[in-house]
Short mmCIF file of C-alpha atoms and ligand atoms in Angstrom, two decimals:
data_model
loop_
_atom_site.label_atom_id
_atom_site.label_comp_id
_atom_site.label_asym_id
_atom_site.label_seq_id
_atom_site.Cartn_x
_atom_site.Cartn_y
_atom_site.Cartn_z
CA UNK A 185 106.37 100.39 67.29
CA UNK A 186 103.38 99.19 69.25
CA UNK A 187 103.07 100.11 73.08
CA UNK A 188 102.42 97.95 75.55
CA UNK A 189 98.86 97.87 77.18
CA UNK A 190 98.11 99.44 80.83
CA UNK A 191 95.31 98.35 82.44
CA UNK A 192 94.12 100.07 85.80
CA UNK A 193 92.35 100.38 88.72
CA UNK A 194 90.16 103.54 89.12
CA UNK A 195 88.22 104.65 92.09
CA UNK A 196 85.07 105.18 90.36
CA UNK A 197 82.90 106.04 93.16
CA UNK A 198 82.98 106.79 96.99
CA UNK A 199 81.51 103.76 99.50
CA UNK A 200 78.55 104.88 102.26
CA UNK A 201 79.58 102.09 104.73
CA UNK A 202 81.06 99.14 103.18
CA UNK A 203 82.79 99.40 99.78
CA UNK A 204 81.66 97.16 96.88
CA UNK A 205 83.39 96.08 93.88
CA UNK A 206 81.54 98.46 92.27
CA UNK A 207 83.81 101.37 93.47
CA UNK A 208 86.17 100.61 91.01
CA UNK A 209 86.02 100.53 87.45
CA UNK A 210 88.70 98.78 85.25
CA UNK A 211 90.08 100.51 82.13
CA UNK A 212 93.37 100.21 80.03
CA UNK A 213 95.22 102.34 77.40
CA UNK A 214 98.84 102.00 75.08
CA UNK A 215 101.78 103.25 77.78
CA UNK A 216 103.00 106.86 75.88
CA UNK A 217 106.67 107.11 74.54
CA UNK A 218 109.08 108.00 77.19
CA UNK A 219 109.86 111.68 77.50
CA UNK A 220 113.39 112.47 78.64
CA UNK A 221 113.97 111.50 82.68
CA UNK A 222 111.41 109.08 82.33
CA UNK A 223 111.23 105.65 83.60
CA UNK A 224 108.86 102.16 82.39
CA UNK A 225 108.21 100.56 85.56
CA UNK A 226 106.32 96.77 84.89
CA UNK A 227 104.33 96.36 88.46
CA UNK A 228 105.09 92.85 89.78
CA UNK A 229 103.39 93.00 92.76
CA UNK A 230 100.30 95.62 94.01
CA UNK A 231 99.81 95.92 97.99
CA UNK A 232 96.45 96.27 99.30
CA UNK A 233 96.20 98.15 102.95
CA UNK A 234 93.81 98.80 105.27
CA UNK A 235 94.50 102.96 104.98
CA UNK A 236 93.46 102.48 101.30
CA UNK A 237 89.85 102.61 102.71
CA UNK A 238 90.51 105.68 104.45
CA UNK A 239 91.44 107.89 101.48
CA UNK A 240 88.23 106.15 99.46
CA UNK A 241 86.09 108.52 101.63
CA UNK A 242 85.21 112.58 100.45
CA UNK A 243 86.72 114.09 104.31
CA UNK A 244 90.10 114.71 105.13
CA UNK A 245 91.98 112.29 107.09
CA UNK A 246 95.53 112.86 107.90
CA UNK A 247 95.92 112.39 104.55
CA UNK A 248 93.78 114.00 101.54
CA UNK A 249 91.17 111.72 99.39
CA UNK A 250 91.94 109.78 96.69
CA UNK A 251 90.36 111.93 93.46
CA UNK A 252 87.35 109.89 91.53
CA UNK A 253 88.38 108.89 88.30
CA UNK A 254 92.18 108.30 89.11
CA UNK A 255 94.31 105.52 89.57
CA UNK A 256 94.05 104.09 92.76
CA UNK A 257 96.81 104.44 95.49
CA UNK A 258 99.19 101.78 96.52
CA UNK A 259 102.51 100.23 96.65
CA UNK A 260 104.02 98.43 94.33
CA UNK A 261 107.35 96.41 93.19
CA UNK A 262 108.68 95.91 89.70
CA UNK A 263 111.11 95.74 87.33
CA UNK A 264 112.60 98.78 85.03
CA UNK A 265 111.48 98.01 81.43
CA UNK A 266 112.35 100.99 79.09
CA UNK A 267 114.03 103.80 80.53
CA UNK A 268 115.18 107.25 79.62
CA UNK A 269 116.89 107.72 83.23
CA UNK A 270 120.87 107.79 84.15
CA UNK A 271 120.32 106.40 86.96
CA UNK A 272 118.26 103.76 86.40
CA UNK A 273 119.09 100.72 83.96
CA UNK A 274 116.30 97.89 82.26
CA UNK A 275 116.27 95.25 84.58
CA UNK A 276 116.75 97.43 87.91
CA UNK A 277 113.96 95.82 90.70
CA UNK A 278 112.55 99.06 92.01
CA UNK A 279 109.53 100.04 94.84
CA UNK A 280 107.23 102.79 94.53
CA UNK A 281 103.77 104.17 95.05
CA UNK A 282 102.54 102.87 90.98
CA UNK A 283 99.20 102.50 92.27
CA UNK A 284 96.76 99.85 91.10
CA UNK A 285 97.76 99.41 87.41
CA UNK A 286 100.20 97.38 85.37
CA UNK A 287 102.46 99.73 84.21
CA UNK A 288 103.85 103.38 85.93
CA UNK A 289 105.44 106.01 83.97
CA UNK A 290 107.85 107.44 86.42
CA UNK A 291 109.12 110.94 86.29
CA UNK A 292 112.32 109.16 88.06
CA UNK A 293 114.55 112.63 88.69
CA UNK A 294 112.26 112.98 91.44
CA UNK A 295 113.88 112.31 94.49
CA UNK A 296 112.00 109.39 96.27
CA UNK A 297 109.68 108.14 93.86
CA UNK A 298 111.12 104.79 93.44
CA UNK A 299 113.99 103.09 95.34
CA UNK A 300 116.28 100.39 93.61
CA UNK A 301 116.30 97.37 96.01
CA UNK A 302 118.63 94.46 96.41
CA UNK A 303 116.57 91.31 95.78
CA UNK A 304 119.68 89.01 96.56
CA UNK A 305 118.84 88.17 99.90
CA UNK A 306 115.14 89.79 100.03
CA UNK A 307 112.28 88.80 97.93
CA UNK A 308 111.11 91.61 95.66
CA UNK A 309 107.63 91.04 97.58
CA UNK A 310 108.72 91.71 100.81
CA UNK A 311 109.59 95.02 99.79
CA UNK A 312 105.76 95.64 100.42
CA UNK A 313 105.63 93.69 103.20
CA UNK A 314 108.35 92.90 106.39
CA UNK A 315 110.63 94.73 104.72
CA UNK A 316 108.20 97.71 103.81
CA UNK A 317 105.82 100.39 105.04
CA UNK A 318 104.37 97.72 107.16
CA UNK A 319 107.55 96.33 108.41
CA UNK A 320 108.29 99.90 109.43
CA UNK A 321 105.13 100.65 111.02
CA UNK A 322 105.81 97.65 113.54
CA UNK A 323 109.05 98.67 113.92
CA UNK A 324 107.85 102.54 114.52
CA UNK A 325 105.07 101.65 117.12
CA UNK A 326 106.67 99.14 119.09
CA UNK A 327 110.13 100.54 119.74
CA UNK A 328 109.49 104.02 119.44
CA UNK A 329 106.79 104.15 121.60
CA UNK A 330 105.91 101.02 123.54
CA UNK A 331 110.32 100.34 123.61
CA UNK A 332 109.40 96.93 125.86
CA UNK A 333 112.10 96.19 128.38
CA UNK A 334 113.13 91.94 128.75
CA UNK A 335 110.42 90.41 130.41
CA UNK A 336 107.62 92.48 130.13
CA UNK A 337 104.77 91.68 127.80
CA UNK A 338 103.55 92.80 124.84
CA UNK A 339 99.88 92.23 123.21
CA UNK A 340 99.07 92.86 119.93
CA UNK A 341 95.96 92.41 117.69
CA UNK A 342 95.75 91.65 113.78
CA UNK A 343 98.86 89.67 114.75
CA UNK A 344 98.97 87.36 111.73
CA UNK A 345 98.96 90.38 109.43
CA UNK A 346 101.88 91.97 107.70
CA UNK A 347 102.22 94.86 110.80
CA UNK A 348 100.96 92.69 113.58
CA UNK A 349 103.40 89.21 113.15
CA UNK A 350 106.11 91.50 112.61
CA UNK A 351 105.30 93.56 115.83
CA UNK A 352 105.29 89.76 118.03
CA UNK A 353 108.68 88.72 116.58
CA UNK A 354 110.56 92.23 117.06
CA UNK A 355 109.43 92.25 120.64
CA UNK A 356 110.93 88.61 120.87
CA UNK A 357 114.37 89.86 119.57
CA UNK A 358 114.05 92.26 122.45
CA UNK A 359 113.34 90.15 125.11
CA UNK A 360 110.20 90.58 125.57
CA UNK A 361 107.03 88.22 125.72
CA UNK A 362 104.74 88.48 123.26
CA UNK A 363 101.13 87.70 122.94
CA UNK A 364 98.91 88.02 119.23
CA UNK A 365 95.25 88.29 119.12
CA UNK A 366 93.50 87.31 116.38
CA UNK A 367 90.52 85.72 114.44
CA UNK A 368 90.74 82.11 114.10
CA UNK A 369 92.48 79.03 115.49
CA UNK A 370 94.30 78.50 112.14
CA UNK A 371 95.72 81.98 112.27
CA UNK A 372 96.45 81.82 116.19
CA UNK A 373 98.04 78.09 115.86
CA UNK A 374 100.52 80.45 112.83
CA UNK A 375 101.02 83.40 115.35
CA UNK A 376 102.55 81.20 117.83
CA UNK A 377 103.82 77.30 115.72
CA UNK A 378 105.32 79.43 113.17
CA UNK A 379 106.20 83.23 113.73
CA UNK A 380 107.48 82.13 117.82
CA UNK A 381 104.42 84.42 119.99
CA UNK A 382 104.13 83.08 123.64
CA UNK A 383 100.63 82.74 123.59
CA UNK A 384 97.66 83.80 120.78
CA UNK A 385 93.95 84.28 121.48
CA UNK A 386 91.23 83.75 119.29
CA UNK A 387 89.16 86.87 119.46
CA UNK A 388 86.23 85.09 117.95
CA UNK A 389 85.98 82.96 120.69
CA UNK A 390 85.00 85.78 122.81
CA UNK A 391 82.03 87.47 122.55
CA UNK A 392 81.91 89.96 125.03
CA UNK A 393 84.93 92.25 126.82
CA UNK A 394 85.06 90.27 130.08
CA UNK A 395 85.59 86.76 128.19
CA UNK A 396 88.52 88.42 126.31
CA UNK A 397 90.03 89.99 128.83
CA UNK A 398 89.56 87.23 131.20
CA UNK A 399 91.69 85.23 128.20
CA UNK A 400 93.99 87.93 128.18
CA UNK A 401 94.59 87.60 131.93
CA UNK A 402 95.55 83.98 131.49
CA UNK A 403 97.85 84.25 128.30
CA UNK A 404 99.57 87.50 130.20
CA UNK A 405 99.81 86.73 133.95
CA UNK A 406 101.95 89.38 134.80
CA UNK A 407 99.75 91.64 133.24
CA UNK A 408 100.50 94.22 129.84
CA UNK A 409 103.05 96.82 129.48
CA UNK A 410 102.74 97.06 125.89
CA UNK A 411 99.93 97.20 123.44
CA UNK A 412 100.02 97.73 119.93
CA UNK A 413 96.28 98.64 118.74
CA UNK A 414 95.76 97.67 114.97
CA UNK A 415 91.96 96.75 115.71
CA UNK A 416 90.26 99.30 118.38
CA UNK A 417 86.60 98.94 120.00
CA UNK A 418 86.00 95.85 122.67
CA UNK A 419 89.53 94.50 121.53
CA UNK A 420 91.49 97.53 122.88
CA UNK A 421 88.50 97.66 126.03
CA UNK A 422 89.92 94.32 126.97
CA UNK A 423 93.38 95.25 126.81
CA UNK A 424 92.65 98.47 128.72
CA UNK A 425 91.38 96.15 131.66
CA UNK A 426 94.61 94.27 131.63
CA UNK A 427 96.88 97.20 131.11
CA UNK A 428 99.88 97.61 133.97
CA UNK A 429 101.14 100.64 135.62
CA UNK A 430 103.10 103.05 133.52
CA UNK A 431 101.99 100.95 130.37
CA UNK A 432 102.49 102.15 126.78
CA UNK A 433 99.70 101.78 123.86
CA UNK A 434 101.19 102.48 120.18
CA UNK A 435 97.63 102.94 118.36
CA UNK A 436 98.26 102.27 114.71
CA UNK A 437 95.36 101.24 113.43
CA UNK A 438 91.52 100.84 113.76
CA UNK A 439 90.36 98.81 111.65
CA UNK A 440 87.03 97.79 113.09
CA UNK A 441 85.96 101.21 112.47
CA UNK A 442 86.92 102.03 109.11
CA UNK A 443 83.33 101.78 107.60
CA UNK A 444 82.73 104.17 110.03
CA UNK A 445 81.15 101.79 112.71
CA UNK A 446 81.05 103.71 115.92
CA UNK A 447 84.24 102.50 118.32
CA UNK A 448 83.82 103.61 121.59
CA UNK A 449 86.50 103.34 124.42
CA UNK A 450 84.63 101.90 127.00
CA UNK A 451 86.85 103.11 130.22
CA UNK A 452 89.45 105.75 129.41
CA UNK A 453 89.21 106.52 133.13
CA UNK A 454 92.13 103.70 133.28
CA UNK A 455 94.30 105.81 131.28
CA UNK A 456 94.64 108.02 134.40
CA UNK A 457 94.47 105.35 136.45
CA UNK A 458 97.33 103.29 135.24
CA UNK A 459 99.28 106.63 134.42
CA UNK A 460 99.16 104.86 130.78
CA UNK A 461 101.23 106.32 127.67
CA UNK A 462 98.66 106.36 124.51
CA UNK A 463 100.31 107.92 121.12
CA UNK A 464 99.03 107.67 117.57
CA UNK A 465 101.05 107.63 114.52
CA UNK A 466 101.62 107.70 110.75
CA UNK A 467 104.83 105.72 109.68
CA UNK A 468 105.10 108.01 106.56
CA UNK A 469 105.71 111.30 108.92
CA UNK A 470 109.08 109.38 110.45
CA UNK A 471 110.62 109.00 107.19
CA UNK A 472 114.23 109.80 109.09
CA UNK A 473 113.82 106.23 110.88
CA UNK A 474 112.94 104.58 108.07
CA UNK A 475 116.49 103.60 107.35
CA UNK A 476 117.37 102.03 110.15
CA UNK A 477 114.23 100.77 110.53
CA UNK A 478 114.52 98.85 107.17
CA UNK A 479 118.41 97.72 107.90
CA UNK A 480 117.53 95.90 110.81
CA UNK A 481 113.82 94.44 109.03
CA UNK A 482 116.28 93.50 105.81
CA UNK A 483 118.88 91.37 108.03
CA UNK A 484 116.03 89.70 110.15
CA UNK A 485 114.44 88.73 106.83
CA UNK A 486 117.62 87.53 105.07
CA UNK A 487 118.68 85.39 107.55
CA UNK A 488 115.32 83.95 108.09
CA UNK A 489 114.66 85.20 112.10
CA UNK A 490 111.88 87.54 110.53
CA UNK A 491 109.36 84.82 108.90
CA UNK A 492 106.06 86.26 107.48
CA UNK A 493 103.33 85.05 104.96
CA UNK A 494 101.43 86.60 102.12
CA UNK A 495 97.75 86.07 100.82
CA UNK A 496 98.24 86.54 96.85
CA UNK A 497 95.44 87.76 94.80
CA UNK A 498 96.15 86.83 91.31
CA UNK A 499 96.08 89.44 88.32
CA UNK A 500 94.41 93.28 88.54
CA UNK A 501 91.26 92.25 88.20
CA UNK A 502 91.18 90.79 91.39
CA UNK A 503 92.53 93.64 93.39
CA UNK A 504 88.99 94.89 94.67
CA UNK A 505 87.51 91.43 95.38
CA UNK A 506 91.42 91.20 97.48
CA UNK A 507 90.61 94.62 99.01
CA UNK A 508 87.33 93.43 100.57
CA UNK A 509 88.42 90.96 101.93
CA UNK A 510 91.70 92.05 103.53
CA UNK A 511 89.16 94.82 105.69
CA UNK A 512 86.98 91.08 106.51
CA UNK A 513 90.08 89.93 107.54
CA UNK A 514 90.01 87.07 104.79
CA UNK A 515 93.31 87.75 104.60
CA UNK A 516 96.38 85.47 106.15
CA UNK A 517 99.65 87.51 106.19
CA UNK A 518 100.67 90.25 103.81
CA UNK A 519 97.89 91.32 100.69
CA UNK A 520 99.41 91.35 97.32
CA UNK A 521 98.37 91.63 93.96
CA UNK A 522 100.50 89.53 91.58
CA UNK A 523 100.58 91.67 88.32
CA UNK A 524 103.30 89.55 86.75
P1 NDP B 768 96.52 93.02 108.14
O1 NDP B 768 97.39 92.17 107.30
O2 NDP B 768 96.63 92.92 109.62
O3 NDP B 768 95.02 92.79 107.69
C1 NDP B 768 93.95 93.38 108.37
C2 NDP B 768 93.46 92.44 109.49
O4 NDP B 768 92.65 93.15 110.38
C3 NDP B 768 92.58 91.32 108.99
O5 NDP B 768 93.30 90.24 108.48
C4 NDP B 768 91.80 90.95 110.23
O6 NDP B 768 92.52 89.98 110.97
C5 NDP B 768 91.80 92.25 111.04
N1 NDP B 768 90.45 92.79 111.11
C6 NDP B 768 89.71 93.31 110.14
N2 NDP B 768 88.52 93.72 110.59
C7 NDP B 768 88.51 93.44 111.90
C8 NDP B 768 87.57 93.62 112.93
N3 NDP B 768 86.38 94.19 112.69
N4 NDP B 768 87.88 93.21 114.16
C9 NDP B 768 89.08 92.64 114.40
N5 NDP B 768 90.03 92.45 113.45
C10 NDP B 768 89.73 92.85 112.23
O7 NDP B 768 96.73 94.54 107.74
P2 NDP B 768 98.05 95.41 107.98
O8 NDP B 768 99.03 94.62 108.74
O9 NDP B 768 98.43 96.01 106.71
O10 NDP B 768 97.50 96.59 108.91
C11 NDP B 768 97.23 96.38 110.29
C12 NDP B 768 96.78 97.68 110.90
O11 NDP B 768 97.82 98.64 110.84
C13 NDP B 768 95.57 98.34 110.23
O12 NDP B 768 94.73 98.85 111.21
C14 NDP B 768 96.20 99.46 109.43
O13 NDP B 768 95.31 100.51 109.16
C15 NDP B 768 97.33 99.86 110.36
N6 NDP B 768 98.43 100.59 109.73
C16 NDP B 768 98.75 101.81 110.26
C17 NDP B 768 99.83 102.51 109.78
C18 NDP B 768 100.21 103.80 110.43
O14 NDP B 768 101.08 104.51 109.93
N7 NDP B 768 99.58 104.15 111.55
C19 NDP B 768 100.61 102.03 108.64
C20 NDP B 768 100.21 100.69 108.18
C21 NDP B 768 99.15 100.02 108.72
P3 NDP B 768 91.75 88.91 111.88
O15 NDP B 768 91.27 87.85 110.95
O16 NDP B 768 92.79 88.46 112.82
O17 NDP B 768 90.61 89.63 112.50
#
């Protein structure tokens, strides 16, 4: 019997600076019989993230590099195909970390690799999305660390991506006011028409710290006791100036330096000052929270108080051209692949 056809993603070469297309090299081969314990998973959807840049360079991070020549890390969402597994069935909608290829040949007796979900109530997309790693990073940062009390505000930047308009809307359901930044007024008018933020600034109409904190000190009068970091350099310098008393900052991300531009806090005397909180963090090292975490993510979704949107890059092919641009921020929402 023929085999189906896997095409894939490989990381073909590391980036100096900014990654090009040319990083990754497209190839494809038949999908082996299944041994015994094996699983056919048929990718319906890839996610591209930020980190992915990360573990494109030779150094440790807090994670090791992606090898040359191999499949390229990533999420993914599908649907069982052929299996060889008790416990999973054709048909079953699974999550996993397939990578950027078609197909996945799962070695499923492995506790963890892939997760049956429930796509009753929950797209099978948002799996990778608000009701994924990056709906459990916003719930990590803001209510583990920055845990805003009614009233009090909370700023975050990226907010119209998949962490960022999640982090706005779960500091909402907590009483608390919430402020985006972000780069655009059509992604600022989405922040706060559609996912409910107080107030959204455009960073890009602010070319310097002082404008943007000066904006910051109009959108947050009673100053900021919460600050999620997705962005870091004059974005978080702004915030800093803004920052209240006893003020938390959950740093999650910094993507303005992941090309390895030089991002330079600009006062971290106000840390003292302000007798701020400042803790980093990897969502994958709280795996324990994760379930609660994703129970309260899947019920906002379902019943529609969680909204979020998703920038879909159509077909494998397109994955690096997608890549680029979610680090350019041509993004809007969530980064998928659709690979079915
Ligand atoms: P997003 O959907 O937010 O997409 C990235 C966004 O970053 C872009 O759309 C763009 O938005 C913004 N951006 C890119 N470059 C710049 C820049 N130079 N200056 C300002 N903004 C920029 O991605 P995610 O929601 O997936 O990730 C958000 C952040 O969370 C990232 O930093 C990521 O690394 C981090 N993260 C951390 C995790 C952890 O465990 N610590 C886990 C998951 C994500 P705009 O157009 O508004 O500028």
């Amino acid at each position: 019997m023929s085999r189906p056809i896997n095409r894939q993603i490989l990381l073909a070469s590391r980036p100096t600076g900014e990654p090009s297309v040319d990083n990754f090299r497209l190839v494809e081969s038949a999908v082996p019989e299944l041994a015994a314990g094996q699983v056919l998973v048929r990718h319906h959807f890839l996610s591209l993230d930020p980190y992915m840049r990360g573990r494109m360079n030779e150094g440790k991070s807090y994670a090791q590099p992606q090898p040359l020549d191999a499949v390229m890390i990533g999420g993914t969402v599908g649907e069982v195909v052929e299996s060889r597994n008790e416990h999973f069935a054709v048909g079953d909608r699974v999550v996993g970390m397939g990578g950027w290829q078609e197909y996945q040949l799962v070695d499923a007796h492995q506790r963890g690799v892939l997760q049956k979900v429930d796509t009753r109530h929950v797209p099978l997309s948002a799996y990778l999305g608000a009701v994924g790693m990056p709906g459990v990073t916003a719930w990590y940062g803001l209510v583990k660390i920055i845990d805003p009390k009614p009233g009090q505000t909370v700023v975050v930047s990226a907010a119209s991506g998949a962490v960022g308009g999640a982090v706005g809307q779960l500091a909402k359901a907590r009483g608390a006011r919430a402020v985006g930044i972000a780069g655009g007024p059509d992604k600022c008018r989405y922040v706060v028409e559609e996912l409910g933020f107080d107030a959204c600034i455009d960073y890009k109409q602010h070319g310097d710290v002082k404008s943007l904190s000066g904006a910051l000190k109009a959108a947050c009068p009673d100053g900021i006791d919460g600050h999620f970091e997705n962005v870091g350099g004059p974005i978080l310098d702004a915030v800093m100036l803004r920052a209240n008393a006893f003020s938390r900052i959950a740093m999650c991300g910094m993507i303005s330096g992941y090309n390895g531009e030089p991002i330079p806090l600009a006062a971290p005397q106000l840390i003292l000052v302000n007798r701020m909180k400042v803790e980093g963090f990897i969502v994958s090292e709280h795996m324990e929270l994760w379930p609660e975490a994703l129970k309260e993510l899947g019920g906002l979704v379902a019943t529609g108080q969680l909204k979020y949107r998703e920038s879909v890059a159509e077909g494998l092919a397109a994955a690096p051209e997608a890549f680029l641009g979610l680090l350019k921020g041509r993004n809007f929402g969530k980064q998928l692949v659709r690979l079915a």
